[in-house]
Structure formats: C-alpha cells, structure tokens
Short mmCIF file of C-alpha atoms (C1' of nucleotides) in Angstrom, two decimals:
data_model
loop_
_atom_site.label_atom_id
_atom_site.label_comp_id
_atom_site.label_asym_id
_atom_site.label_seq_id
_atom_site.Cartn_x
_atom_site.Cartn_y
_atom_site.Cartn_z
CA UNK M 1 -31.20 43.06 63.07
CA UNK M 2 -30.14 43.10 59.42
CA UNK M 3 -26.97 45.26 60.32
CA UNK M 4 -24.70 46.89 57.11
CA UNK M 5 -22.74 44.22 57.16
CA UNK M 6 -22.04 43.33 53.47
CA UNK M 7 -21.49 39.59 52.82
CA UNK M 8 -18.73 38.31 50.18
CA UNK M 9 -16.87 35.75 48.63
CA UNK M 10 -13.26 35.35 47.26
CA UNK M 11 -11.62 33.18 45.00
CA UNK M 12 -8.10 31.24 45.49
CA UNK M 13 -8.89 29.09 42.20
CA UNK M 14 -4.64 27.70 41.57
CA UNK M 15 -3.13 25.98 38.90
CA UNK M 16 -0.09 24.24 37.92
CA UNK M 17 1.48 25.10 34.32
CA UNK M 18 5.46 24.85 32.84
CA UNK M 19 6.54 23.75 36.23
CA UNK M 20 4.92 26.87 38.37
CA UNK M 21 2.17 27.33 40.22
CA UNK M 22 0.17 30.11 38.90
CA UNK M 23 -3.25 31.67 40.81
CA UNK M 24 -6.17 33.18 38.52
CA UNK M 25 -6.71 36.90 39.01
CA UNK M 26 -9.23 39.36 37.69
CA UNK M 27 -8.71 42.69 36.26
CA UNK M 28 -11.42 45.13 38.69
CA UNK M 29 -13.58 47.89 36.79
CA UNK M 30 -15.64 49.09 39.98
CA UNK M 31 -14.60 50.30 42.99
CA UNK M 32 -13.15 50.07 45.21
CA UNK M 33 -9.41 49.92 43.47
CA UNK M 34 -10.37 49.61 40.19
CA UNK M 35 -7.90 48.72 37.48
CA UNK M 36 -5.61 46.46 40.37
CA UNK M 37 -5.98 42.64 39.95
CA UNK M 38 -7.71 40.88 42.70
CA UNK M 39 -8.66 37.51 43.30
CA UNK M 40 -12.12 36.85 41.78
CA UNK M 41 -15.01 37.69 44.22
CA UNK M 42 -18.05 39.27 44.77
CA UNK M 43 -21.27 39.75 47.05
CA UNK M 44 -23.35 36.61 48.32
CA UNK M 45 -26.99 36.58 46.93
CA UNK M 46 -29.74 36.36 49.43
CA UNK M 47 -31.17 32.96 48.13
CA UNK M 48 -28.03 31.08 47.77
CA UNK M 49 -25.95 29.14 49.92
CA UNK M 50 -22.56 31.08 50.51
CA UNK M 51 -20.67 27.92 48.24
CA UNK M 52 -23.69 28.11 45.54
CA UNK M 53 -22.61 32.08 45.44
CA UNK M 54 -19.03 31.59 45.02
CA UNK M 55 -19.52 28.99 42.40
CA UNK M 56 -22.05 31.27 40.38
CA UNK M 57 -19.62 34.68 41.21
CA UNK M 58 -16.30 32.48 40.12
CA UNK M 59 -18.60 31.66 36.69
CA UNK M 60 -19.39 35.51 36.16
CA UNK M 61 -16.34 36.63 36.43
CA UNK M 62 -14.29 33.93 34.57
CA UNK M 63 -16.01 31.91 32.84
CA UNK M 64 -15.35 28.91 34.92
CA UNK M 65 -17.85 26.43 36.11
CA UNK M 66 -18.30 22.77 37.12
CA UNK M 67 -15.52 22.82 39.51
CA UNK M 68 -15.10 21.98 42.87
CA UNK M 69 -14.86 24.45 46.08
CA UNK M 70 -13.56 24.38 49.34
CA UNK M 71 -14.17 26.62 52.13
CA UNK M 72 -10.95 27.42 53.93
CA UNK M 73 -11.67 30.91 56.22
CA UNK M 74 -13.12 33.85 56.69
CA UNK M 75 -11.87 37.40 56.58
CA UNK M 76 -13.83 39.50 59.03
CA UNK M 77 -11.08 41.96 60.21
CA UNK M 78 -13.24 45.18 60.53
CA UNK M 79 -11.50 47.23 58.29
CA UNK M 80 -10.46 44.63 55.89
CA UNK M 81 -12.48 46.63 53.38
CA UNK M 82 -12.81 50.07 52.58
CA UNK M 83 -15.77 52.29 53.41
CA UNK M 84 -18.00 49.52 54.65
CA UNK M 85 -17.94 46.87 56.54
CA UNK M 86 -17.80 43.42 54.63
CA UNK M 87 -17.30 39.74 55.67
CA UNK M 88 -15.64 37.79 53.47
CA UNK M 89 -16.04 33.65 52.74
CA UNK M 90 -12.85 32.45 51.08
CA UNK M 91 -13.18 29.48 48.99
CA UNK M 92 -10.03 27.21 47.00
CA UNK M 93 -10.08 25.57 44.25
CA UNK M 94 -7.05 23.68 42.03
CA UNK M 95 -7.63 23.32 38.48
CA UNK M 96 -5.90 22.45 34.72
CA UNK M 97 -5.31 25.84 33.23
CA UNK M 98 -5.53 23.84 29.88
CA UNK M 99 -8.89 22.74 30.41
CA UNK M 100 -10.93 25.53 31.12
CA UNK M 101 -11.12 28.97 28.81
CA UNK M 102 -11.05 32.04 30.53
CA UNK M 103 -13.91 34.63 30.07
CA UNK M 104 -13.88 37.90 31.43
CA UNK M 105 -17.39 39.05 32.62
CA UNK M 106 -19.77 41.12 35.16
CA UNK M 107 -17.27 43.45 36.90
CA UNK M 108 -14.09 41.89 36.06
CA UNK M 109 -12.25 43.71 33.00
CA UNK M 110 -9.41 40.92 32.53
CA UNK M 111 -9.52 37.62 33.81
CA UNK M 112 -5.47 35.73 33.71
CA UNK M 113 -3.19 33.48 34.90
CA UNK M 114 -0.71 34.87 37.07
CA UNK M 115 2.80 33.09 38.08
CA UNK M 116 2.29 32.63 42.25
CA UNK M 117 5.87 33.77 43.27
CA UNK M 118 5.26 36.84 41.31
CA UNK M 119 2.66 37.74 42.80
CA UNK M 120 2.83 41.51 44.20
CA UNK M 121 0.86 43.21 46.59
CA UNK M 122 -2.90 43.07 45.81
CA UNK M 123 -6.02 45.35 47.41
CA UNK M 124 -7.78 44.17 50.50
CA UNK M 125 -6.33 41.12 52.54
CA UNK M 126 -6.26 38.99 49.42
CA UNK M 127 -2.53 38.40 49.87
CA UNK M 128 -3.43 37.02 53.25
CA UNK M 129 -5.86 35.25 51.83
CA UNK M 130 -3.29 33.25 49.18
CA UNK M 131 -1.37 32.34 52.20
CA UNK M 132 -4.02 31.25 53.65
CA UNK M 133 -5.20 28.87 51.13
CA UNK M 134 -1.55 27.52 50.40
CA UNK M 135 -1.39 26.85 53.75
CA UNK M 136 -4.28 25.07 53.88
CA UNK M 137 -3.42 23.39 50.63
CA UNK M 138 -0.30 22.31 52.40
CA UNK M 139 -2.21 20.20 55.36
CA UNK M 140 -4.63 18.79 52.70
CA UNK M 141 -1.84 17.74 50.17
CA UNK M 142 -1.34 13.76 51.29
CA UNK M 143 -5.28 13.31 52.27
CA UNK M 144 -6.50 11.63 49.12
CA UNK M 145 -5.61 12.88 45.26
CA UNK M 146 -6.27 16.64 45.45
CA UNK M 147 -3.38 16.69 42.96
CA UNK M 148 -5.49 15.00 40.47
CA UNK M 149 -6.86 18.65 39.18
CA UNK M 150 -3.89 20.10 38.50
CA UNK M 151 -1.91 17.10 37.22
CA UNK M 152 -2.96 16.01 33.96
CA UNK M 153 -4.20 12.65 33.23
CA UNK M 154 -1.30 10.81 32.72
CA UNK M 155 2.09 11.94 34.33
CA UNK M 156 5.47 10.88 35.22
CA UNK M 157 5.92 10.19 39.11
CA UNK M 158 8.67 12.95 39.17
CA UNK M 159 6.72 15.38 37.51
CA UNK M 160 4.54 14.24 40.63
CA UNK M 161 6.87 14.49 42.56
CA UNK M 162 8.20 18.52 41.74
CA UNK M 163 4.40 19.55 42.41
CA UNK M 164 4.46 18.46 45.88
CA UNK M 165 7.83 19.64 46.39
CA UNK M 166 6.69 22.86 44.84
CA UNK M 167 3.67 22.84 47.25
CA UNK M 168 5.17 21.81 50.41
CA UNK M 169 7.93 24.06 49.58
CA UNK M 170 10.65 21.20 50.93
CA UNK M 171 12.66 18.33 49.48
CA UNK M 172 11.02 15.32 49.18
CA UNK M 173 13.42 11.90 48.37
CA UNK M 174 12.67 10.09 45.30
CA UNK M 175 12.32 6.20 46.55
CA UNK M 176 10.50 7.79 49.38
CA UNK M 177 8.14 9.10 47.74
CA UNK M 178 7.67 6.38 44.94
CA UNK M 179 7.02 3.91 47.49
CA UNK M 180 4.58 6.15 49.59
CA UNK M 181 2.36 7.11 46.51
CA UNK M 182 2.32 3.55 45.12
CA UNK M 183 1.97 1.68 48.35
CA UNK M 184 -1.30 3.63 49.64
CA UNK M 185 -2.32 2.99 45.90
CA UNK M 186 -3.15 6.81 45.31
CA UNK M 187 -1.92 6.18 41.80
CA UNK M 188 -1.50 3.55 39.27
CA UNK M 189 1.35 2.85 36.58
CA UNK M 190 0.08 2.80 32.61
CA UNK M 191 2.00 0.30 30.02
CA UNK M 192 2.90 3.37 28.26
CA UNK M 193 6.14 5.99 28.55
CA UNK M 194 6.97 9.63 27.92
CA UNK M 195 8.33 10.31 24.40
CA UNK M 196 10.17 12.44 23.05
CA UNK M 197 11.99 13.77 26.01
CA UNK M 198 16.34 14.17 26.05
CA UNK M 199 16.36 10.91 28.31
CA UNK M 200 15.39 7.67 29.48
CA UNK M 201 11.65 7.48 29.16
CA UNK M 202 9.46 7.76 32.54
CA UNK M 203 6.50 5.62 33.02
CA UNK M 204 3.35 7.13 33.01
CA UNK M 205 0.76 7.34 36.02
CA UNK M 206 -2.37 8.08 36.85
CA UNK M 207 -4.51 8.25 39.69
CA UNK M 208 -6.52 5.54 40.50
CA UNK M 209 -10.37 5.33 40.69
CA UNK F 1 -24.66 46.12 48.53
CA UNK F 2 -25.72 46.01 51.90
CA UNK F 3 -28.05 42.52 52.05
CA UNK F 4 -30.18 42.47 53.99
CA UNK F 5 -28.62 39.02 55.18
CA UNK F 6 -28.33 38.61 59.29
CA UNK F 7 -25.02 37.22 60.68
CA UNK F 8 -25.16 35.51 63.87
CA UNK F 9 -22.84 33.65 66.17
CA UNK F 10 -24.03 30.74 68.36
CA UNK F 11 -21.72 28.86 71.02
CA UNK F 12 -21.44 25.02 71.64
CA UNK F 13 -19.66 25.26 75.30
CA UNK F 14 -19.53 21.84 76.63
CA UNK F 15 -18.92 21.10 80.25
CA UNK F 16 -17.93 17.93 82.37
CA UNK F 17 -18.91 16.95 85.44
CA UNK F 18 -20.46 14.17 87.24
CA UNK F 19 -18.54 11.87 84.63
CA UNK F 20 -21.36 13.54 81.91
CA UNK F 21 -20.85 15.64 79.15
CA UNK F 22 -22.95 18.75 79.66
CA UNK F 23 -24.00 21.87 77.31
CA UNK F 24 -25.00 25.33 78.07
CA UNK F 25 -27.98 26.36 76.98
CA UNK F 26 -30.16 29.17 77.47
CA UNK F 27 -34.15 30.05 77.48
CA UNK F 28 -35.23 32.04 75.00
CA UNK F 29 -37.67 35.24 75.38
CA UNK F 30 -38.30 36.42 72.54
CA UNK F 31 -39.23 35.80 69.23
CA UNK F 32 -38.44 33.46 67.25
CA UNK F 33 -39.14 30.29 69.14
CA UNK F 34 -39.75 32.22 72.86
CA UNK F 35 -39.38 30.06 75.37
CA UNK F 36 -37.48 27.29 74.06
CA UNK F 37 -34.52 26.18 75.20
CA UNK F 38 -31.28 26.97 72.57
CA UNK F 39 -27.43 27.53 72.14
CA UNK F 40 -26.34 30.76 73.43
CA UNK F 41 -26.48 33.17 70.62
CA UNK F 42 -26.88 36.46 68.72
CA UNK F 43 -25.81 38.68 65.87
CA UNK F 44 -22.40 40.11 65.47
CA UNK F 45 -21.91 44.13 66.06
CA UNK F 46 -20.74 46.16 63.05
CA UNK F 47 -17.57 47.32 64.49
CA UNK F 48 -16.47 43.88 66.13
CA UNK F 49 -14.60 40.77 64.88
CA UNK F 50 -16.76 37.84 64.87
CA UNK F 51 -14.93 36.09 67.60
CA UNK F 52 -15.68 39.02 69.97
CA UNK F 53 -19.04 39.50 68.83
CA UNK F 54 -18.88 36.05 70.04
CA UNK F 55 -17.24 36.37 73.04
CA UNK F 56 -19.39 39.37 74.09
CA UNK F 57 -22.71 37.76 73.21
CA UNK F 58 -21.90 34.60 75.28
CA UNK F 59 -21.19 37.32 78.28
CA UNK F 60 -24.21 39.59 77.71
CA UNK F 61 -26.26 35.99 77.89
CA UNK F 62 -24.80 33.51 80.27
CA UNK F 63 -22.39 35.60 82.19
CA UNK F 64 -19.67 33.54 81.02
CA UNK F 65 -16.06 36.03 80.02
CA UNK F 66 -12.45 35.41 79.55
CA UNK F 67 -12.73 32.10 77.83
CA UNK F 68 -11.12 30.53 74.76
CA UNK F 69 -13.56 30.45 71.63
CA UNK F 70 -13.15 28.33 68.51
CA UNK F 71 -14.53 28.80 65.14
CA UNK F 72 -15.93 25.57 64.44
CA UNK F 73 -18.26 25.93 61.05
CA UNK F 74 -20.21 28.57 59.63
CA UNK F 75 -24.26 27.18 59.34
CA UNK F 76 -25.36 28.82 56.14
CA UNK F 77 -28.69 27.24 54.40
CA UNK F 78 -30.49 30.30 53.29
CA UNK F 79 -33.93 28.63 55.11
CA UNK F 80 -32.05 28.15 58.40
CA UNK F 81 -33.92 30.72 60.27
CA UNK F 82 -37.78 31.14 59.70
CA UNK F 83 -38.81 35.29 58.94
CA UNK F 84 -34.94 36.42 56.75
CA UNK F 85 -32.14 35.35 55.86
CA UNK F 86 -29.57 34.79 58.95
CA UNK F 87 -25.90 33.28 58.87
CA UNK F 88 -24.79 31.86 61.95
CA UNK F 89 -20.95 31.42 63.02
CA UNK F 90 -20.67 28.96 65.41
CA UNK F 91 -17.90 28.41 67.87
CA UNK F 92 -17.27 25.92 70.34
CA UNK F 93 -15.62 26.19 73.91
CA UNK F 94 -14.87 23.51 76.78
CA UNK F 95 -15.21 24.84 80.37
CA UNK F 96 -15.47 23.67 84.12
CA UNK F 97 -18.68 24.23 85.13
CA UNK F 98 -18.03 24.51 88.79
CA UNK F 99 -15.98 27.67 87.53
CA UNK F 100 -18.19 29.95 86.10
CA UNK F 101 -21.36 31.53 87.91
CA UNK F 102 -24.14 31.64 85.06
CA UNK F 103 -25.74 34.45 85.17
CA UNK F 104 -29.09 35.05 82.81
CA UNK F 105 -28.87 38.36 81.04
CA UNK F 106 -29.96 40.34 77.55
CA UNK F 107 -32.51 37.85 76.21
CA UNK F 108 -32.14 34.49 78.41
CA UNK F 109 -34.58 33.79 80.80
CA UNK F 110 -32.15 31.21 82.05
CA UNK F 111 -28.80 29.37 81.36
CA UNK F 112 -28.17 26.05 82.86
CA UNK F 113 -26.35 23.12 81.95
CA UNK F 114 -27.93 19.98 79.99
CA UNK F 115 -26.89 16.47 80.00
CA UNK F 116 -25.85 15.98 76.41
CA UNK F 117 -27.29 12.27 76.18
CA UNK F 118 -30.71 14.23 77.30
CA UNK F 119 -30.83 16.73 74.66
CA UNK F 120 -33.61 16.88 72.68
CA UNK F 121 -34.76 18.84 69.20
CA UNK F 122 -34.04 22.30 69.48
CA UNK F 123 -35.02 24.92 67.04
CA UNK F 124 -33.32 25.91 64.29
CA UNK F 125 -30.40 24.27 63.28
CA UNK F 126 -29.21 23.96 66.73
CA UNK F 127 -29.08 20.02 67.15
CA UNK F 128 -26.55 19.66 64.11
CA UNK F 129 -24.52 22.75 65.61
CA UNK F 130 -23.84 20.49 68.58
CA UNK F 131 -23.42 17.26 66.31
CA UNK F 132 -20.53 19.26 64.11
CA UNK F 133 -19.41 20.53 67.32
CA UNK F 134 -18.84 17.01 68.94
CA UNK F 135 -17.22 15.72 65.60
CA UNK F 136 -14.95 18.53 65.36
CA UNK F 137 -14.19 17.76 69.45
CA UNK F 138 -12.83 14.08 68.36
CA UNK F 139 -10.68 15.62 65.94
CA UNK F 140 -9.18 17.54 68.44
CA UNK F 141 -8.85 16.03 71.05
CA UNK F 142 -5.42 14.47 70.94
CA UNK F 143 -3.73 17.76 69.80
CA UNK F 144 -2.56 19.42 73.18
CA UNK F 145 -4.00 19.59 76.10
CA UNK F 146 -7.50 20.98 75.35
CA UNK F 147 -9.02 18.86 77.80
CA UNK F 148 -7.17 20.68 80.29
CA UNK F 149 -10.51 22.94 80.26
CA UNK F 150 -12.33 19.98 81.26
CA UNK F 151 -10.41 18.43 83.68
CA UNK F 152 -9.99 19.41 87.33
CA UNK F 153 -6.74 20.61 87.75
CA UNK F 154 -5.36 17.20 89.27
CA UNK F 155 -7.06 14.21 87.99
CA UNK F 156 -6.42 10.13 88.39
CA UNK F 157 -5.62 8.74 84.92
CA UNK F 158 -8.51 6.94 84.78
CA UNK F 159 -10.96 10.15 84.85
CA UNK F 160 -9.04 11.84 82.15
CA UNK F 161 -9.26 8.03 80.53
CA UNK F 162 -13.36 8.35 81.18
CA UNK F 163 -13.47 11.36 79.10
CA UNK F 164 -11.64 10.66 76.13
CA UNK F 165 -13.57 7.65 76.05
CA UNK F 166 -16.93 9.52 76.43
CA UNK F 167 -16.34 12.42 73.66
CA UNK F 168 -14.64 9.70 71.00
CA UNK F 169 -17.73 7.04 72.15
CA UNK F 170 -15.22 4.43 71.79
CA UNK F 171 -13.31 2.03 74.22
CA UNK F 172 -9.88 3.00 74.67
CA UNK F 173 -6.96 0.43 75.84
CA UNK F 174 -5.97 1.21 79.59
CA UNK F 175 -2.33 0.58 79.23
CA UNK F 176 -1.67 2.25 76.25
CA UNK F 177 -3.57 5.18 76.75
CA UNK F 178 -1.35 5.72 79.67
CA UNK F 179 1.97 5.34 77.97
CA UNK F 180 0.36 7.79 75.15
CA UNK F 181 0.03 10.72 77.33
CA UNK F 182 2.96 10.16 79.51
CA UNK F 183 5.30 9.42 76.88
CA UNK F 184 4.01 12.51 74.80
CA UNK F 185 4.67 15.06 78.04
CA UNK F 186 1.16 15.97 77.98
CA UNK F 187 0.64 15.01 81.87
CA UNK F 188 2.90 14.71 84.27
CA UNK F 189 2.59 12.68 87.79
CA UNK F 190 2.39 14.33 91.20
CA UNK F 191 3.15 12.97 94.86
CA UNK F 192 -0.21 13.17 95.23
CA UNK F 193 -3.04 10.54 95.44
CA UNK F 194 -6.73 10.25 95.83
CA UNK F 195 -8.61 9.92 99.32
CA UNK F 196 -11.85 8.47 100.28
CA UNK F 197 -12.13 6.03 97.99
CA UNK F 198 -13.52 2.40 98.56
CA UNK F 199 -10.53 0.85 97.05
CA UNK F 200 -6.93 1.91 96.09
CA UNK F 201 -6.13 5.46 95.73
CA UNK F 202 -5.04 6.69 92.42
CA UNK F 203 -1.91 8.70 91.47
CA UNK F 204 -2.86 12.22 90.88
CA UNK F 205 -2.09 14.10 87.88
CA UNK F 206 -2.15 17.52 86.19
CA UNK F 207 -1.34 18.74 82.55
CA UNK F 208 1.72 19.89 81.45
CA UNK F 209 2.95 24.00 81.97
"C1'" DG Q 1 -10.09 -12.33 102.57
"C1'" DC Q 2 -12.58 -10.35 99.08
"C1'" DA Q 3 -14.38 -6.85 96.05
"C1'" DA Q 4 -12.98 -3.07 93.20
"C1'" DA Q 5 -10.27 -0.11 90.83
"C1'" DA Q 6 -5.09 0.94 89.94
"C1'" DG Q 7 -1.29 -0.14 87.70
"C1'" DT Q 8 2.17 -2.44 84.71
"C1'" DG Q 9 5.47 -4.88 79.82
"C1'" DT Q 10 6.08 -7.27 75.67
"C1'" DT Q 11 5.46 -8.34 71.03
"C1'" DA Q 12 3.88 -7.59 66.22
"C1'" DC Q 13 2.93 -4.58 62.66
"C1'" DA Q 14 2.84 -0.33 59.99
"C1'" DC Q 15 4.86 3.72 58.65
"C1'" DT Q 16 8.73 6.96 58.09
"C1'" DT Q 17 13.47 8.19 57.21
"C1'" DA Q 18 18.03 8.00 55.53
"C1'" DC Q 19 20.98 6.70 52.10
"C1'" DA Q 20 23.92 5.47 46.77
"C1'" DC Q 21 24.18 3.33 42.72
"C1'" DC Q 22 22.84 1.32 38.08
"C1'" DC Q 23 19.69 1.96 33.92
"C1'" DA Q 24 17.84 3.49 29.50
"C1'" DT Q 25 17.76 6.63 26.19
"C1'" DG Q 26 19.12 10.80 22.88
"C1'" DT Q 27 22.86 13.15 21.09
"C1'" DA N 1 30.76 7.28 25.03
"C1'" DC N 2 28.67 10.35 27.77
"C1'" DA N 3 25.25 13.34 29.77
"C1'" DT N 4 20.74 13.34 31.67
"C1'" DG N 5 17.05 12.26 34.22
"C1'" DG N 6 14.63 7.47 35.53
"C1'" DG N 7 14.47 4.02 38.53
"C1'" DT N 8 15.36 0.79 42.53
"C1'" DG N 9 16.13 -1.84 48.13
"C1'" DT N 10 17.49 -2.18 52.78
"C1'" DA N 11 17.93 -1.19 57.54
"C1'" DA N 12 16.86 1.66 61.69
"C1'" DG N 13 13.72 4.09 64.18
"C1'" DT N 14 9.20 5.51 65.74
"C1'" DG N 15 4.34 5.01 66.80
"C1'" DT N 16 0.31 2.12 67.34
"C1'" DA N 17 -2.43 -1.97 68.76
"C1'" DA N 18 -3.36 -6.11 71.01
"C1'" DC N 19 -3.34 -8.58 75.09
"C1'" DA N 20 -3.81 -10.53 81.08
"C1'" DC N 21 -2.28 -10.45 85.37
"C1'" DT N 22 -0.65 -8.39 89.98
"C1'" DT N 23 -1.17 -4.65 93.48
"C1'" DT N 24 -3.30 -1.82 96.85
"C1'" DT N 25 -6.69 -0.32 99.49
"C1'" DG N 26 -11.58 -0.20 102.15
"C1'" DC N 27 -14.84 -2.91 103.98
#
DNA sequence: GCAAAAGTGTTACACTTACACCCATGT
DNA sequence: ACATGGGTGTAAGTGTAACACTTTTGC
C-alpha cells in the first residue's frame, strides 16, 4: 500500500545572461554524491501538492520564490537513483538572473549560475533531465511570450532574435522574424533607442500586455 | 525519506463502436468505495516503470495486454483519495472493443464498457481523469494515425468522418476533411466498397503502413 | 422515381519562406 | 569615409476554410 517508493522533485530553473544560456545548479552536502552540483531538488511533503513542493524546495535551496513552474516529465527509471527507489517530478522554470539573489540553504552548500554548453556530466539522470526541459522549451518557444522572463524589459528585436536562435538552436532570418513577432503583436515598439552601443541605435521592445 | 505517499496509475481506455464513444470501467470490491463502478486502476510495483505498472495493472484487472499506453497527466491534490495520501498517474489508451475479451480479475468484480455520454459521478477524481483524457484526445487526434486503434481496419470516409467529429464535438466540413487525410497520406483508398447498405456503397479505406 | 448517403472543385485568406540592399551611427 | 549592426518589402508556395450540387444505389 504505501510502498518505499520515495517521491521527488527537480529543478530546470534557466536563464539568459551575456548572450548564453546559463541553468542554476546547487552545490550537494548529503548524500548521495555529495560535493557534485545537481539541479536543485528534493523530497515532496505529504501535505503539498507536488508543484506547491517544488516551489517551496526551489525556495530552500536558492533562495528563489514567486516564480512560475511548469511540469514537463517524470523520471521513474527504476534505478535512476541510488539505493532506493525514487520518482522524480521535473519542473522548468526561465528567469532574469539579475533579478533574483541567490541563497544557498537546507542541503544545498552552493547555489550558481552555470553556462548551459558547459555543462558536464551531473549525478542521477539530471542531464537527461536538461534535455528534456530544452526540448520542451523548444515546442513551447512561439506559444505566447515565455521569453518575457528571461528578456529584460525593454530589448532590441535582435537581441530577441539571438535568444530564440540560441534556443531553437537554428537560424532564424531577420525580416522573418520581425514581421512574425510584430504581426501576432507578441511585442510592442517603445519611442526610445539603445545608447551607447558602436552602431546605429536599435529600437527598443517590449512585450505587450 | 520514504513517505508514506501512495502512487497509483489509473487508465482512461476509450473504445468505439456502435458510432459511440465507450470507456472501460471496472467494479470495485474492495475498499475504498466497494462496489462502485471506476477507471481501471492500482498502485505501481517497486521494481517496475510506471508505464508497466500500468500496463500490468490494466491486465491483472480487465484482461486487457499488449496495448499502447500514454501518459496523459499525473492527478496529484493531496485530498484526492479519502484514508492517505495517494498519487495517481493516469494514462490513456484507444482500443477496438470487439478485440479484446475482458476478463474480471485481482479486484474487479466486473469490466464492461460504458457509453461515455452515460457516465455518471464516479469516485474519486475519476470524472476529471476522463475529462483531461478527452481534452488531451482532441489534441491528438490529427497527429498520425491514432485513430487507427479505433477504426475497423477498412472504414468508409464518412465513419472515420463520424469519429473525429464525435471526440472534437464539433462539425467538420465533408469535402475538406477528405482532401485533409488523403492529401496528408494518412489513408489510402482500396478497390473495395461497402455492401448491404440502403443506398450507395461507400469506398473502403484503411490507414496508411 | 425518390429517398438517402457518397462524392466532388474552386476561390479567398492567412501564414511561411526565400531573398538583397540601404540606413544610421561611432570612430 | 568606413565599418558595424539596424532595418526594410515582395513574391511564391502551402495550408485552411467556406460553400452547393451531382451521383449512385436500394427500395
């Protein structure tokens, strides 16, 4: 009836910083592989919904709240974790590196930023897990402005434009995708330019609503 | 460590026949809710993946084996099942009913098929099971031929027509439904036509491969 | 010959794709 | 003046949506 089944949940929370998509990782203390950085996770709590425990594990061990998740899989492999059995919720979430501060807690001994094509091989299935959500960030990329957490408030369309090229992993042409973006009205343009820069200013954007 | 959380799995397999959707379900005999009538279902083994815990609980029940199984939504609220704490996995087939011999076993009293306009509240969350299982249906239903589990294997046009009309609950134009799936390779025409009919036979068809 | 279901074509609109040059600014 | 990234339009192709009449059979 209750079997030993252990319940968790994991953490692809991704960000977008200097060009590069980075993915927040946690230092472990505990076992299992302590000292290896992991994606931020932890057992469910009996009296919580599985999304109200990620959001209160994700707080623990970072610091970072308020933020919206999205379940994209499970990880129920059998042996997907050492010594026992445990099923594992995985939730995504894209945020503003800028706006949050980072605060190591509970089990987690570090809590950082880490550049996502640097990534090397991490404990469990959590590299699996990565691909997982980028995959599924990859289908969910045109439905409605997703993008809006990890761009910042006001952008240029090209600096748009490199984060979905960066995402989708494919070249995207410029009118193309000008017209696209401003036709379904996902974004809007501001009476105001980039400064500062080597070049002909860009218009700014932002997204609308 | 080792909650003492329950994790279940529960199957939505939907029939056609008669030009009615249909749903399996089962009589219960023991507790909780004994003698109702619910959606095939149990809790997972330890040393299983969830989709053959799935697989063999829809067996060990209804007698059903060798079908396809899709994870459709994981049914979570921490009240969802009176006594403790169980999370249910549920996942959603479509079979031919004339197919499959149903056999009762391990804690059904008896499996038939329901008339899905007919069904009324079942216990737990059972009802919205079916409801996500439905929606997530006329998502699906245009990618590849997963009505081909519905469907006879040669059909008129106008059945197959019927059925996408029934699961989307929406009329569908004759003429361009047929240049949809024909153009799209997803059916292709045999020298073949109906008999016994009170008016003109119909070209016979059968899916693709 | 008539009732009943089967079958068929065209046009308008929306969306996607491919493609190349001029513009505005900082140095 | 020139290097650099910013910005623009058009045409072809593809998919979808709306719409009404003729054909074939059983009775």
């Amino acid at each position: 009836m209750h079997l030993p089944i252990g319940i968790s949940v994991d953490c692809t929370i991704l960000g977008y910083e200097d060009g590069k998509m980075k993915v927040l990782l946690i230092k472990r203390d505990k076992f299992p592989e302590p000292e290896k950085w992991s994606l931020p996770g932890a057992y469910i709590s009996e009296i919580e919904t599985i999304e109200n425990s990620a959001k209160r594990v994700l707080n623990e061990l970072t610091g970072i709240q308020n933020i919206f998740l999205t379940q994209v899989g499970i990880f129920d492999e059998p042996n997907r974790y050492p010594d026992h059995r445990v099923i594992s919720v995985l939730y995504c979430a894209l945020i503003k590196p800028e706006q949050f501060e980072l605060i190591a807690g509970s089990h987690a001994k570090q809590v950082s930023w880490h550049n996502l094509d640097e990534i090397k091989t991490l404990p469990f299935d959590h590299n699996k897990m990565i691909e997982h959500s980028l995959n599924w960030l990859k289908e969910e990329i045109w439905r409605k402005p997703i993008l809006n957490s990890l761009l910042p408030d006001k952008f240029p369309l090209n600096q748009m434009k490199d984060l979905y090229q960066l995402i989708l992993q494919a070249e995207i042409d410029n009118r193309n995708f000008r017209k696209k973006v401003i036709s379904q009205e996902l974004v809007e343009r501001l009476d105001e330019k980039t400064k500062g820069g080597q070049q002909r200013p860009a218009f700014l954007y932002k997204f609308k609503e």
